């Protein structure tokens, strides 16, 4: 284990809440999976709730957790996943005959089930809350502005619901995890609702994981962002480099793909366009898995993505990352930067769009990207 993973394990064993803020790909998931699995194995009645803001992230993380459980001989634990795509009948089957030990949900589904807690068919859900001992808020930097306010109220309702059905919300251990937050302790205390018990929260902000480092290249603000991005991507492909390109909208992603296809055909390099794929949130889970597998096998070299790949989902080691335009916040900027430079040194290129005021500012004063 890395030093921060061991620190997390010891603090959670001691009954603390945990606020985990270490860089992308530092092994945050293992920080809470190990103590929660240990707790559930020691007491099979224990339940844990994992809350994920993104559906693709939830699917990816629960697949890893199932793999971990499969490696445990005769593992008796039951793991469930509920997203907006999960049919109602399948949700009911998850709780028969007993609720799952670990259940992953989205905030909206949690809201729905708390709202319907008094219904007769919610008995199994009530049993889950009676035995609830762990709540994980993964990628918690997503809960900002009005969404963050709603999420804070949702956590309050979760604690009230737990107490109302005979559970004990004071015994629940909360874990907030993210890679990019400026005020992690304050945010975690708001979500947990224990602002008067700050001593109960253990914060880990330093990673013991190995990092290969990266070079950040800030380009001059561009009046032709797509053509410039296209040249960079074709250059990567010609040098057999793998990479990810972040755009700020699905339209920009599709437009860039079309430009790459036309430009490679014009240069007689059409075979390179087959190594590029687009990724956005409304793709089917089958297609998402397919893209990641093709990236692992080397059939794909470059992914053009919206913010859908900004957080959580693990990708194979990438050589390069291109940010076509500033994403609107430094949190998102550093989430995207973290996609390169994990086990080997990576190159990150920031291509500001001249027509955007924030882009033009950071393009002219790149040192400001590193200062806040």
XYZ file of N, CA and C in Angstrom, residues 6-264:
777
model
N -2.487 3.538 3.550
C -2.355 2.975 4.893
C -2.898 3.946 5.944
N -2.631 5.238 5.745
C -3.149 6.267 6.653
C -4.679 6.272 6.640
N -5.266 6.139 5.447
C -6.730 6.095 5.326
C -7.291 4.864 6.025
N -6.661 3.717 5.826
C -7.123 2.466 6.438
C -7.124 2.584 7.961
N -6.036 3.127 8.520
C -5.931 3.240 9.976
C -6.952 4.227 10.554
N -7.157 5.355 9.863
C -8.099 6.354 10.383
C -9.538 5.840 10.308
N -9.886 5.103 9.244
C -11.245 4.561 9.129
C -11.469 3.425 10.126
N -10.425 2.629 10.384
C -10.542 1.598 11.417
C -10.778 2.220 12.795
N -10.261 3.447 12.971
C -10.403 4.137 14.259
C -11.748 4.851 14.388
N -12.611 4.739 13.367
C -13.949 5.307 13.448
C -14.072 6.743 12.971
N -13.053 7.241 12.261
C -13.069 8.624 11.785
C -13.841 8.731 10.471
N -14.338 9.949 10.180
C -14.755 10.292 8.822
C -13.490 10.642 8.046
N -13.567 10.590 6.713
C -12.360 10.804 5.918
C -12.622 11.767 4.774
N -11.722 12.729 4.625
C -11.730 13.622 3.468
C -10.441 13.362 2.698
N -10.574 12.826 1.509
C -9.423 12.347 0.741
C -9.231 13.213 -0.492
N -8.116 13.941 -0.538
C -7.840 14.826 -1.671
C -6.410 14.578 -2.135
N -6.233 13.569 -2.961
C -4.919 13.267 -3.534
C -5.041 13.276 -5.057
N -3.923 13.378 -5.785
C -3.998 13.567 -7.237
C -4.692 12.430 -7.979
N -5.079 12.721 -9.205
C -5.656 11.716 -10.091
C -4.717 10.515 -10.191
N -5.284 9.308 -10.169
C -4.535 8.046 -10.312
C -3.602 7.766 -9.147
N -3.935 8.277 -7.950
C -3.099 8.000 -6.775
C -3.637 6.831 -5.948
N -4.708 6.195 -6.415
C -5.242 5.027 -5.705
C -6.229 5.382 -4.603
N -7.071 6.390 -4.844
C -8.045 6.810 -3.822
C -9.087 5.721 -3.556
N -9.488 5.000 -4.600
C -10.557 4.005 -4.447
C -10.172 2.931 -3.439
N -8.917 2.496 -3.485
C -8.459 1.461 -2.558
C -8.432 1.971 -1.121
N -8.301 3.292 -0.948
C -8.279 3.889 0.393
C -9.545 3.553 1.172
N -10.698 3.516 0.471
C -11.935 3.210 1.192
C -12.475 1.820 0.904
N -12.127 1.220 -0.242
C -12.626 -0.133 -0.524
C -12.115 -1.153 0.494
N -10.842 -1.053 0.866
C -10.270 -2.034 1.795
C -10.962 -2.017 3.165
N -11.058 -0.861 3.837
C -11.722 -0.880 5.150
C -13.206 -1.226 5.083
N -13.874 -0.839 3.998
C -15.303 -1.164 3.885
C -15.492 -2.663 3.660
N -14.676 -3.259 2.796
C -14.748 -4.715 2.600
C -14.440 -5.451 3.901
N -13.422 -4.973 4.606
C -13.051 -5.585 5.887
C -14.223 -5.534 6.868
N -14.874 -4.375 6.941
C -16.004 -4.185 7.853
C -17.171 -5.114 7.488
N -17.457 -5.210 6.186
C -18.580 -6.062 5.741
C -18.288 -7.538 5.938
N -17.032 -7.946 5.791
C -16.669 -9.352 6.001
C -16.750 -9.715 7.479
N -16.386 -8.776 8.356
C -16.447 -9.032 9.794
C -17.887 -9.092 10.294
N -18.754 -8.273 9.681
C -20.177 -8.275 10.050
C -21.010 -8.259 8.769
N -21.477 -9.418 8.312
C -22.201 -9.513 7.035
C -23.475 -8.677 6.957
N -23.978 -8.161 8.107
C -25.178 -7.322 8.088
C -24.860 -5.864 7.748
N -23.579 -5.510 7.772
C -23.170 -4.129 7.499
C -23.478 -3.749 6.055
N -23.946 -2.509 5.849
C -24.187 -2.020 4.484
C -23.425 -0.715 4.256
N -23.097 -0.465 2.988
C -22.354 0.736 2.586
C -23.004 1.317 1.343
N -23.053 2.639 1.291
C -23.658 3.344 0.165
C -22.578 4.127 -0.571
N -22.404 3.833 -1.860
C -21.456 4.566 -2.701
C -22.258 5.500 -3.604
N -21.969 6.805 -3.552
C -22.699 7.779 -4.361
C -21.767 8.321 -5.437
N -22.152 8.131 -6.706
C -21.344 8.574 -7.838
C -22.116 9.604 -8.656
N -21.488 10.718 -9.016
C -22.201 11.739 -9.794
C -22.324 11.401 -11.275
N -21.522 10.434 -11.766
C -21.528 10.081 -13.189
C -21.808 8.599 -13.355
N -22.705 8.263 -14.275
C -23.088 6.870 -14.496
C -21.910 6.016 -14.954
N -21.126 6.537 -15.904
C -19.988 5.777 -16.424
C -18.977 5.503 -15.313
N -18.808 6.461 -14.424
C -17.891 6.306 -13.292
C -18.378 5.207 -12.358
N -19.677 5.194 -12.071
C -20.248 4.172 -11.185
C -20.038 2.776 -11.754
N -20.306 2.601 -13.046
C -20.142 1.298 -13.694
C -18.690 0.847 -13.621
N -17.770 1.755 -13.915
C -16.342 1.441 -13.916
C -15.864 1.031 -12.517
N -16.251 1.801 -11.499
C -15.766 1.531 -10.145
C -16.360 0.239 -9.575
N -17.617 -0.034 -9.888
C -18.229 -1.251 -9.344
C -17.688 -2.513 -10.022
N -17.278 -2.391 -11.284
C -16.621 -3.526 -11.938
C -15.318 -3.866 -11.222
N -14.570 -2.832 -10.834
C -13.312 -3.050 -10.104
C -13.574 -3.675 -8.743
N -14.622 -3.195 -8.058
C -14.940 -3.737 -6.743
C -15.348 -5.206 -6.844
N -16.112 -5.544 -7.876
C -16.507 -6.947 -8.068
C -15.273 -7.814 -8.334
N -14.316 -7.300 -9.111
C -13.080 -8.041 -9.375
C -12.312 -8.283 -8.089
N -12.313 -7.273 -7.212
C -11.639 -7.405 -5.927
C -12.316 -8.477 -5.073
N -13.655 -8.482 -5.091
C -14.398 -9.482 -4.317
C -14.192 -10.895 -4.869
N -14.087 -10.998 -6.192
C -13.866 -12.308 -6.813
C -12.519 -12.900 -6.414
N -11.577 -12.030 -6.051
C -10.243 -12.500 -5.642
C -10.237 -12.992 -4.191
N -11.325 -12.714 -3.445
C -11.429 -13.164 -2.052
C -12.089 -14.546 -2.047
N -11.437 -15.574 -1.504
C -12.012 -16.927 -1.509
C -13.370 -16.966 -0.793
N -14.359 -17.554 -1.450
C -15.704 -17.736 -0.879
C -16.277 -16.430 -0.332
N -16.122 -15.371 -1.084
C -16.586 -14.056 -0.631
C -18.116 -14.031 -0.547
N -18.680 -13.761 0.635
C -20.142 -13.809 0.788
C -20.823 -12.479 0.485
N -20.068 -11.458 0.120
C -20.628 -10.120 0.009
C -21.468 -9.952 -1.254
N -22.515 -9.158 -1.119
C -23.422 -8.865 -2.225
C -23.233 -7.405 -2.632
N -23.009 -7.183 -3.917
C -22.746 -5.836 -4.418
C -23.795 -5.478 -5.453
N -24.351 -4.271 -5.361
C -25.385 -3.839 -6.293
C -25.098 -2.475 -6.889
N -25.647 -2.242 -8.071
C -25.499 -0.958 -8.762
C -26.857 -0.531 -9.296
N -27.267 0.689 -8.988
C -28.518 1.225 -9.512
C -28.243 2.552 -10.194
N -28.554 2.619 -11.490
C -28.477 3.879 -12.230
C -29.865 4.167 -12.807
N -29.993 5.277 -13.498
C -31.267 5.608 -14.127
C -31.682 4.594 -15.174
N -30.710 3.801 -15.685
C -31.013 2.787 -16.698
C -31.484 1.475 -16.083
N -31.360 1.320 -14.757
C -31.723 0.050 -14.117
C -33.236 -0.061 -14.002
N -33.853 -1.082 -14.640
C -35.318 -1.239 -14.566
C -35.780 -1.412 -13.118
N -37.028 -1.011 -12.847
C -37.556 -1.072 -11.481
C -37.551 -2.496 -10.935
N -37.876 -3.490 -11.810
C -37.909 -4.882 -11.368
C -36.517 -5.335 -10.921
N -35.509 -4.900 -11.665
C -34.136 -5.277 -11.322
C -33.704 -4.630 -10.006
N -34.158 -3.404 -9.773
C -33.852 -2.735 -8.500
C -34.452 -3.520 -7.343
N -35.671 -4.003 -7.520
C -36.330 -4.780 -6.469
C -35.570 -6.078 -6.201
N -35.099 -6.730 -7.279
C -34.392 -8.009 -7.123
C -33.086 -7.836 -6.353
N -32.485 -6.633 -6.458
C -31.231 -6.384 -5.740
C -31.389 -6.564 -4.238
N -32.612 -6.325 -3.719
C -32.843 -6.343 -2.280
C -33.467 -7.649 -1.796
N -33.532 -8.663 -2.676
C -34.156 -9.940 -2.324
C -33.086 -11.030 -2.310
N -33.036 -11.889 -1.264
C -33.823 -11.800 -0.021
C -33.278 -10.751 0.950
N -32.006 -10.376 0.774
C -31.394 -9.382 1.662
C -30.831 -8.233 0.846
N -30.745 -7.050 1.458
C -30.151 -5.927 0.720
C -28.672 -6.159 0.460
N -28.113 -5.516 -0.560
C -26.685 -5.677 -0.838
C -25.834 -5.077 0.270
N -24.641 -5.643 0.478
C -23.714 -5.061 1.449
C -23.207 -3.710 0.964
N -22.939 -3.633 -0.348
C -22.451 -2.381 -0.935
C -23.357 -2.028 -2.108
N -23.924 -0.833 -2.058
C -24.841 -0.387 -3.103
C -24.355 0.933 -3.683
N -24.205 0.981 -5.006
C -23.811 2.213 -5.691
C -25.046 2.853 -6.315
N -25.215 4.162 -6.093
C -26.366 4.877 -6.628
C -25.934 6.252 -7.132
N -26.807 6.851 -7.923
C -26.634 8.250 -8.316
C -27.433 9.106 -7.337
N -27.111 10.393 -7.194
C -27.857 11.244 -6.254
C -29.358 11.288 -6.533
N -29.748 11.285 -7.829
C -31.174 11.385 -8.140
C -31.936 10.128 -7.724
N -31.303 8.948 -7.867
C -31.971 7.708 -7.446
C -32.069 7.628 -5.923
N -31.041 8.122 -5.245
C -31.103 8.149 -3.784
C -32.256 9.046 -3.329
N -32.402 10.194 -3.970
C -33.514 11.101 -3.678
C -34.857 10.376 -3.870
N -34.990 9.653 -4.971
C -36.244 8.967 -5.286
C -36.599 7.954 -4.195
N -35.614 7.151 -3.780
C -35.904 6.097 -2.803
C -36.123 6.656 -1.399
N -35.448 7.744 -1.049
C -35.719 8.379 0.241
C -37.128 8.975 0.255
N -37.526 9.522 -0.895
C -38.855 10.123 -1.010
C -39.947 9.075 -0.817
N -39.688 7.836 -1.266
C -40.688 6.767 -1.206
C -40.451 5.800 -0.048
N -39.744 6.264 0.967
C -39.336 5.387 2.063
C -40.517 4.824 2.855
N -41.653 5.540 2.887
C -42.796 5.098 3.694
C -43.660 4.051 2.990
N -43.424 3.855 1.711
C -44.257 2.898 0.970
C -44.005 1.476 1.466
N -45.032 0.620 1.349
C -44.922 -0.760 1.827
C -43.831 -1.537 1.108
N -43.648 -1.260 -0.196
C -42.660 -2.027 -0.964
C -41.223 -1.533 -0.713
N -41.047 -0.599 0.255
C -39.709 -0.079 0.552
C -39.109 -0.741 1.795
N -39.699 -1.885 2.238
C -39.211 -2.543 3.454
C -37.748 -2.931 3.340
N -37.355 -3.482 2.197
C -35.964 -3.921 2.033
C -35.012 -2.725 2.033
N -35.462 -1.601 1.448
C -34.638 -0.386 1.455
C -34.499 0.134 2.887
N -35.563 0.033 3.670
C -35.498 0.458 5.071
C -34.502 -0.406 5.848
N -34.464 -1.704 5.541
C -33.509 -2.596 6.203
C -32.068 -2.215 5.842
N -31.878 -1.817 4.588
C -30.549 -1.372 4.158
C -30.105 -0.166 4.985
N -31.008 0.806 5.198
C -30.667 2.011 5.954
C -30.465 1.722 7.442
N -31.190 0.750 7.982
C -31.014 0.390 9.391
C -29.594 -0.097 9.665
N -29.002 -0.756 8.675
C -27.682 -1.363 8.850
C -26.560 -0.516 8.238
N -26.904 0.697 7.778
C -25.937 1.527 7.050
C -24.820 2.017 7.972
N -23.578 1.751 7.571
C -22.412 2.163 8.363
C -21.411 2.994 7.572
N -21.533 3.012 6.233
C -20.563 3.719 5.404
C -21.272 4.492 4.292
N -20.841 5.718 4.055
C -21.338 6.501 2.921
C -20.127 7.109 2.212
N -19.981 6.791 0.930
C -18.866 7.303 0.128
C -19.396 8.301 -0.891
N -18.853 9.530 -0.878
C -19.188 10.545 -1.882
C -17.975 10.683 -2.802
N -17.991 9.956 -3.899
C -16.827 9.955 -4.795
C -16.895 11.146 -5.754
N -15.713 11.618 -6.184
C -15.603 12.772 -7.080
C -16.461 13.931 -6.570
N -16.272 14.247 -5.291
C -17.160 15.197 -4.633
C -16.992 16.635 -5.123
N -15.967 16.902 -5.921
C -15.829 18.259 -6.476
C -16.946 18.572 -7.484
N -17.672 17.549 -7.925
C -18.784 17.775 -8.860
C -19.958 18.494 -8.188
N -20.039 18.417 -6.861
C -21.203 18.974 -6.162
C -20.948 20.440 -5.820
N -21.119 21.299 -6.815
C -20.879 22.730 -6.632
C -22.144 23.507 -6.970
N -22.173 24.774 -6.529
C -23.275 25.694 -6.818
C -24.610 25.089 -6.369
N -25.663 25.233 -7.158
C -26.987 24.761 -6.734
C -27.014 23.237 -6.590
N -26.256 22.532 -7.439
C -26.175 21.065 -7.334
C -25.583 20.688 -5.980
N -24.565 21.423 -5.540
C -23.951 21.167 -4.242
C -24.908 21.423 -3.093
N -25.715 22.487 -3.217
C -26.709 22.785 -2.182
C -27.752 21.669 -2.093
N -28.213 21.200 -3.255
C -29.179 20.087 -3.278
C -28.561 18.830 -2.661
N -27.286 18.580 -2.978
C -26.627 17.369 -2.480
C -26.480 17.439 -0.955
N -26.155 18.626 -0.434
C -26.042 18.791 1.018
C -27.369 18.469 1.696
N -28.477 18.927 1.121
C -29.804 18.603 1.670
C -30.123 17.118 1.532
N -29.650 16.511 0.452
C -29.859 15.072 0.255
C -29.156 14.276 1.350
N -27.925 14.684 1.714
C -27.198 14.011 2.790
C -27.919 14.182 4.127
N -28.518 15.367 4.333
C -29.296 15.615 5.555
C -30.502 14.676 5.594
N -31.178 14.531 4.468
C -32.344 13.640 4.397
C -31.944 12.178 4.577
N -30.750 11.823 4.087
C -30.255 10.458 4.268
C -30.057 10.157 5.751
N -29.456 11.099 6.485
C -29.246 10.891 7.921
C -30.591 10.802 8.663
N -31.527 11.690 8.316
C -32.855 11.664 8.944
C -33.598 10.370 8.630
N -33.512 9.935 7.358
C -34.172 8.700 6.945
C -33.606 7.494 7.676
N -32.299 7.481 7.847
C -31.627 6.386 8.553
C -32.123 6.306 9.999
N -32.205 7.456 10.680
C -32.673 7.480 12.072
C -34.157 7.105 12.166
N -34.940 7.527 11.197
C -36.388 7.301 11.239
C -36.749 5.823 11.130
N -35.932 5.061 10.394
C -36.266 3.631 10.217
C -35.587 2.743 11.257
N -34.924 3.365 12.244
C -34.328 2.573 13.314
C -32.827 2.408 13.215
N -32.198 3.102 12.271
C -30.745 3.063 12.185
C -30.126 4.106 13.095
N -28.807 4.301 12.944
C -28.105 5.277 13.774
C -27.157 6.078 12.890
N -27.570 7.283 12.514
C -26.757 8.087 11.598
C -25.449 8.543 12.235
N -25.406 8.566 13.585
C -24.179 9.004 14.257
C -23.061 7.986 14.082
N -23.419 6.721 13.812
C -22.411 5.675 13.630
C -21.915 5.582 12.191
N -22.589 6.287 11.280
C -22.176 6.242 9.874
C -20.829 6.955 9.715
N -19.919 6.340 8.978
C -18.645 6.979 8.640
C -18.733 7.466 7.196
N -18.480 8.744 7.009
C -18.559 9.366 5.694
C -17.163 9.497 5.096
N -17.089 9.296 3.783
C -15.826 9.429 3.057
C -16.072 10.313 1.836
N -15.383 11.439 1.766
C -15.461 12.330 0.603
C -14.147 12.232 -0.150
N -14.236 11.973 -1.439
C -13.031 11.744 -2.238
C -13.022 12.627 -3.476
N -11.878 13.260 -3.746
C -11.716 14.074 -4.948
C -10.238 14.335 -5.188
N -9.906 14.767 -6.413
C -8.520 15.101 -6.726
C -8.279 16.602 -6.715
N -9.339 17.398 -6.836
C -9.145 18.836 -7.060
C -10.174 19.668 -6.307
N -9.857 20.022 -5.070
C -10.736 20.886 -4.289
C -9.872 21.876 -3.508
N -10.285 23.138 -3.485
C -9.516 24.158 -2.783
C -9.784 24.182 -1.283
N -11.018 23.826 -0.863
C -11.382 23.862 0.570
C -12.011 22.522 0.968
N -11.243 21.423 0.914
C -11.821 20.083 1.088
C -12.444 19.837 2.455
N -11.795 20.310 3.530
C -12.313 20.046 4.877
C -13.649 20.746 5.100
N -13.725 22.013 4.716
C -14.970 22.777 4.864
C -16.109 22.119 4.085
N -15.814 21.702 2.851
C -16.838 21.084 2.013
C -17.314 19.755 2.605
N -16.352 18.931 3.076
C -16.709 17.628 3.639
C -17.576 17.783 4.890
N -17.227 18.742 5.744
C -18.015 18.957 6.967
C -19.439 19.400 6.636
N -19.599 20.203 5.584
C -20.947 20.625 5.163
C -21.765 19.419 4.691
N -21.156 18.581 3.863
C -21.869 17.411 3.348
C -22.225 16.445 4.476
N -21.245 16.211 5.362
C -21.436 15.228 6.427
C -22.422 15.739 7.469
N -22.479 17.074 7.645
C -23.388 17.663 8.621
C -22.849 17.626 10.031
N -21.527 17.528 10.152
C -20.908 17.473 11.488
C -19.947 18.642 11.667
N -20.445 19.838 11.388
C -19.586 21.017 11.448
C -19.095 21.300 12.859
N -19.803 20.780 13.874
C -19.381 20.973 15.269
C -18.449 19.866 15.742
N -18.183 18.870 14.876
C -17.316 17.747 15.262
C -16.137 17.634 14.300
N -15.452 18.743 14.105
C -14.350 18.774 13.136
C -13.253 17.776 13.498
N -13.097 17.488 14.785
C -12.043 16.567 15.212
C -12.313 15.137 14.746
N -13.565 14.870 14.354
C -13.910 13.518 13.900
C -13.516 13.283 12.431
N -13.191 14.367 11.736
C -12.845 14.273 10.309
C -11.332 14.231 10.130
N -10.864 13.222 9.435
C -9.430 13.109 9.129
C -9.225 13.465 7.658
N -8.369 14.446 7.404
C -8.108 14.885 6.027
C -6.754 14.380 5.555
N -6.722 13.837 4.335
C -5.472 13.391 3.713
C -5.311 14.157 2.398
N -4.291 15.003 2.339
C -4.077 15.839 1.154
C -2.733 15.577 0.486
N -1.943 14.654 1.043
C -0.630 14.355 0.468
C -0.591 12.900 0.018
N -0.177 12.675 -1.205
C -0.152 11.325 -1.780
C 1.216 10.682 -1.619
N 1.184 9.387 -1.329
C 2.428 8.618 -1.289
C 2.645 7.840 -2.570
N 1.768 8.041 -3.551
C 1.864 7.298 -4.819
C 2.978 7.861 -5.694
N 3.542 6.987 -6.494
C 4.591 7.410 -7.413
C 3.955 8.187 -8.565
N 4.608 9.281 -8.962
C 4.136 10.066 -10.103
C 5.297 10.337 -11.038
N 5.079 10.092 -12.326
C 6.157 10.269 -13.298
C 6.356 11.727 -13.679
N 5.342 12.559 -13.420
C 5.454 13.981 -13.753
C 5.018 14.271 -15.180
N 4.911 15.551 -15.476
C 4.447 15.946 -16.811
C 4.984 17.320 -17.174
N 5.044 17.568 -18.468
C 5.397 18.881 -18.995
C 4.119 19.555 -19.468
N 3.876 20.773 -19.004
C 2.686 21.529 -19.400
C 3.099 22.599 -20.405
N 2.602 22.462 -21.614
C 2.937 23.390 -22.699
C 1.728 24.272 -22.969
N 1.867 25.564 -22.694
C 0.770 26.506 -22.906
C 0.983 27.222 -24.235
N 0.074 27.038 -25.186
C 0.216 27.609 -26.520
C -0.402 29.006 -26.582
N -0.064 29.742 -27.616
C -0.643 31.066 -27.839
C -2.137 30.922 -28.147
N -2.993 31.794 -27.616
C -4.431 31.715 -27.947
C -4.656 31.656 -29.451
N -5.519 30.724 -29.871
C -5.698 30.441 -31.288
C -7.036 30.961 -31.816
N -6.989 31.553 -33.013
C -8.215 31.959 -33.706
C -8.792 30.823 -34.532
N -8.027 29.720 -34.655
C -8.478 28.552 -35.426
C -8.176 27.300 -34.598
N -8.918 27.150 -33.494
C -8.614 26.097 -32.519
C -8.725 24.697 -33.122
N -9.788 24.427 -33.898
C -9.941 23.085 -34.463
C -8.842 22.736 -35.464
N -8.524 23.613 -36.439
C -7.415 23.291 -37.354
C -6.082 23.095 -36.626
N -5.820 23.910 -35.599
C -4.577 23.752 -34.848
C -4.573 22.443 -34.067
N -5.716 22.117 -33.442
C -5.819 20.849 -32.712
C -5.662 19.668 -33.660
N -6.229 19.798 -34.852
C -6.134 18.741 -35.860
C -4.673 18.462 -36.231
N -3.881 19.535 -36.437
C -2.446 19.370 -36.770
C -1.711 18.644 -35.652
N -2.004 19.026 -34.405
C -1.341 18.399 -33.254
C -1.673 16.911 -33.187
N -2.949 16.568 -33.379
C -3.382 15.166 -33.270
C -2.765 14.313 -34.371
N -2.748 14.824 -35.586
C -2.132 14.075 -36.694
C -0.645 13.862 -36.421
N 0.001 14.864 -35.838
C 1.411 14.724 -35.476
C 1.602 13.621 -34.431
N 0.716 13.580 -33.424
C 0.782 12.488 -32.439
C 0.682 11.133 -33.129
N -0.301 11.002 -34.009
C -0.539 9.722 -34.686
C 0.656 9.312 -35.535
N 1.279 10.270 -36.212
C 2.446 9.968 -37.042
C 3.640 9.513 -36.212
N 3.699 9.993 -34.966
C 4.781 9.580 -34.064
C 4.365 8.431 -33.153
N 3.197 7.807 -33.452
C 2.695 6.649 -32.702
C 2.528 6.944 -31.217
N 2.065 8.163 -30.911
C 1.800 8.556 -29.527
C 0.314 8.402 -29.218
N 0.016 8.002 -27.984
C -1.384 7.907 -27.557
C -1.764 9.172 -26.806
N -3.041 9.518 -26.841
C -3.435 10.747 -26.163
C -4.930 10.915 -26.048
N -5.314 11.933 -25.290
C -6.715 12.301 -25.131
C -6.842 13.792 -25.391
N -7.923 14.174 -26.083
C -8.197 15.579 -26.393
C -9.518 15.952 -25.736
N -9.495 16.982 -24.899
C -10.712 17.440 -24.233
C -11.283 18.655 -24.953
N -12.556 18.557 -25.325
C -13.290 19.694 -25.892
C -14.429 20.031 -24.929
N -14.971 21.230 -25.044
C -15.962 21.684 -24.070
C -17.408 21.444 -24.492
N -17.605 20.757 -25.617
C -18.971 20.416 -26.032
C -18.923 19.215 -26.970
N -20.046 18.520 -27.068
C -20.121 17.379 -27.980
C -20.001 17.838 -29.428
N -20.565 19.019 -29.733
C -20.476 19.552 -31.100
C -19.019 19.784 -31.490
N -18.213 20.301 -30.559
C -16.799 20.540 -30.847
C -16.058 19.228 -31.075
N -16.420 18.197 -30.307
C -15.798 16.876 -30.463
C -16.082 16.314 -31.860
N -17.354 16.363 -32.268
C -17.734 15.807 -33.568
C -17.144 16.615 -34.718
N -17.116 17.929 -34.554
C -16.531 18.800 -35.581
C -15.041 18.505 -35.760
N -14.338 18.306 -34.648
C -12.901 18.009 -34.707
C -12.653 16.655 -35.362
N -13.487 15.659 -35.066
C -13.332 14.347 -35.694
C -13.508 14.456 -37.208
N -14.543 15.183 -37.645
C -14.765 15.359 -39.081
C -13.580 16.027 -39.755
N -12.991 17.021 -39.101
C -11.837 17.729 -39.657
C -10.630 16.796 -39.770
N -10.419 15.962 -38.758
C -9.309 14.996 -38.787
C -9.485 14.021 -39.952
N -10.718 13.532 -40.135
C -10.987 12.588 -41.227
C -10.720 13.224 -42.593
N -11.155 14.471 -42.766
C -10.937 15.150 -44.054
C -9.456 15.457 -44.287
N -8.776 15.907 -43.250
C -7.378 16.312 -43.400
C -6.465 15.103 -43.637
N -6.725 13.993 -42.934
C -5.905 12.793 -43.164
C -6.145 12.237 -44.562
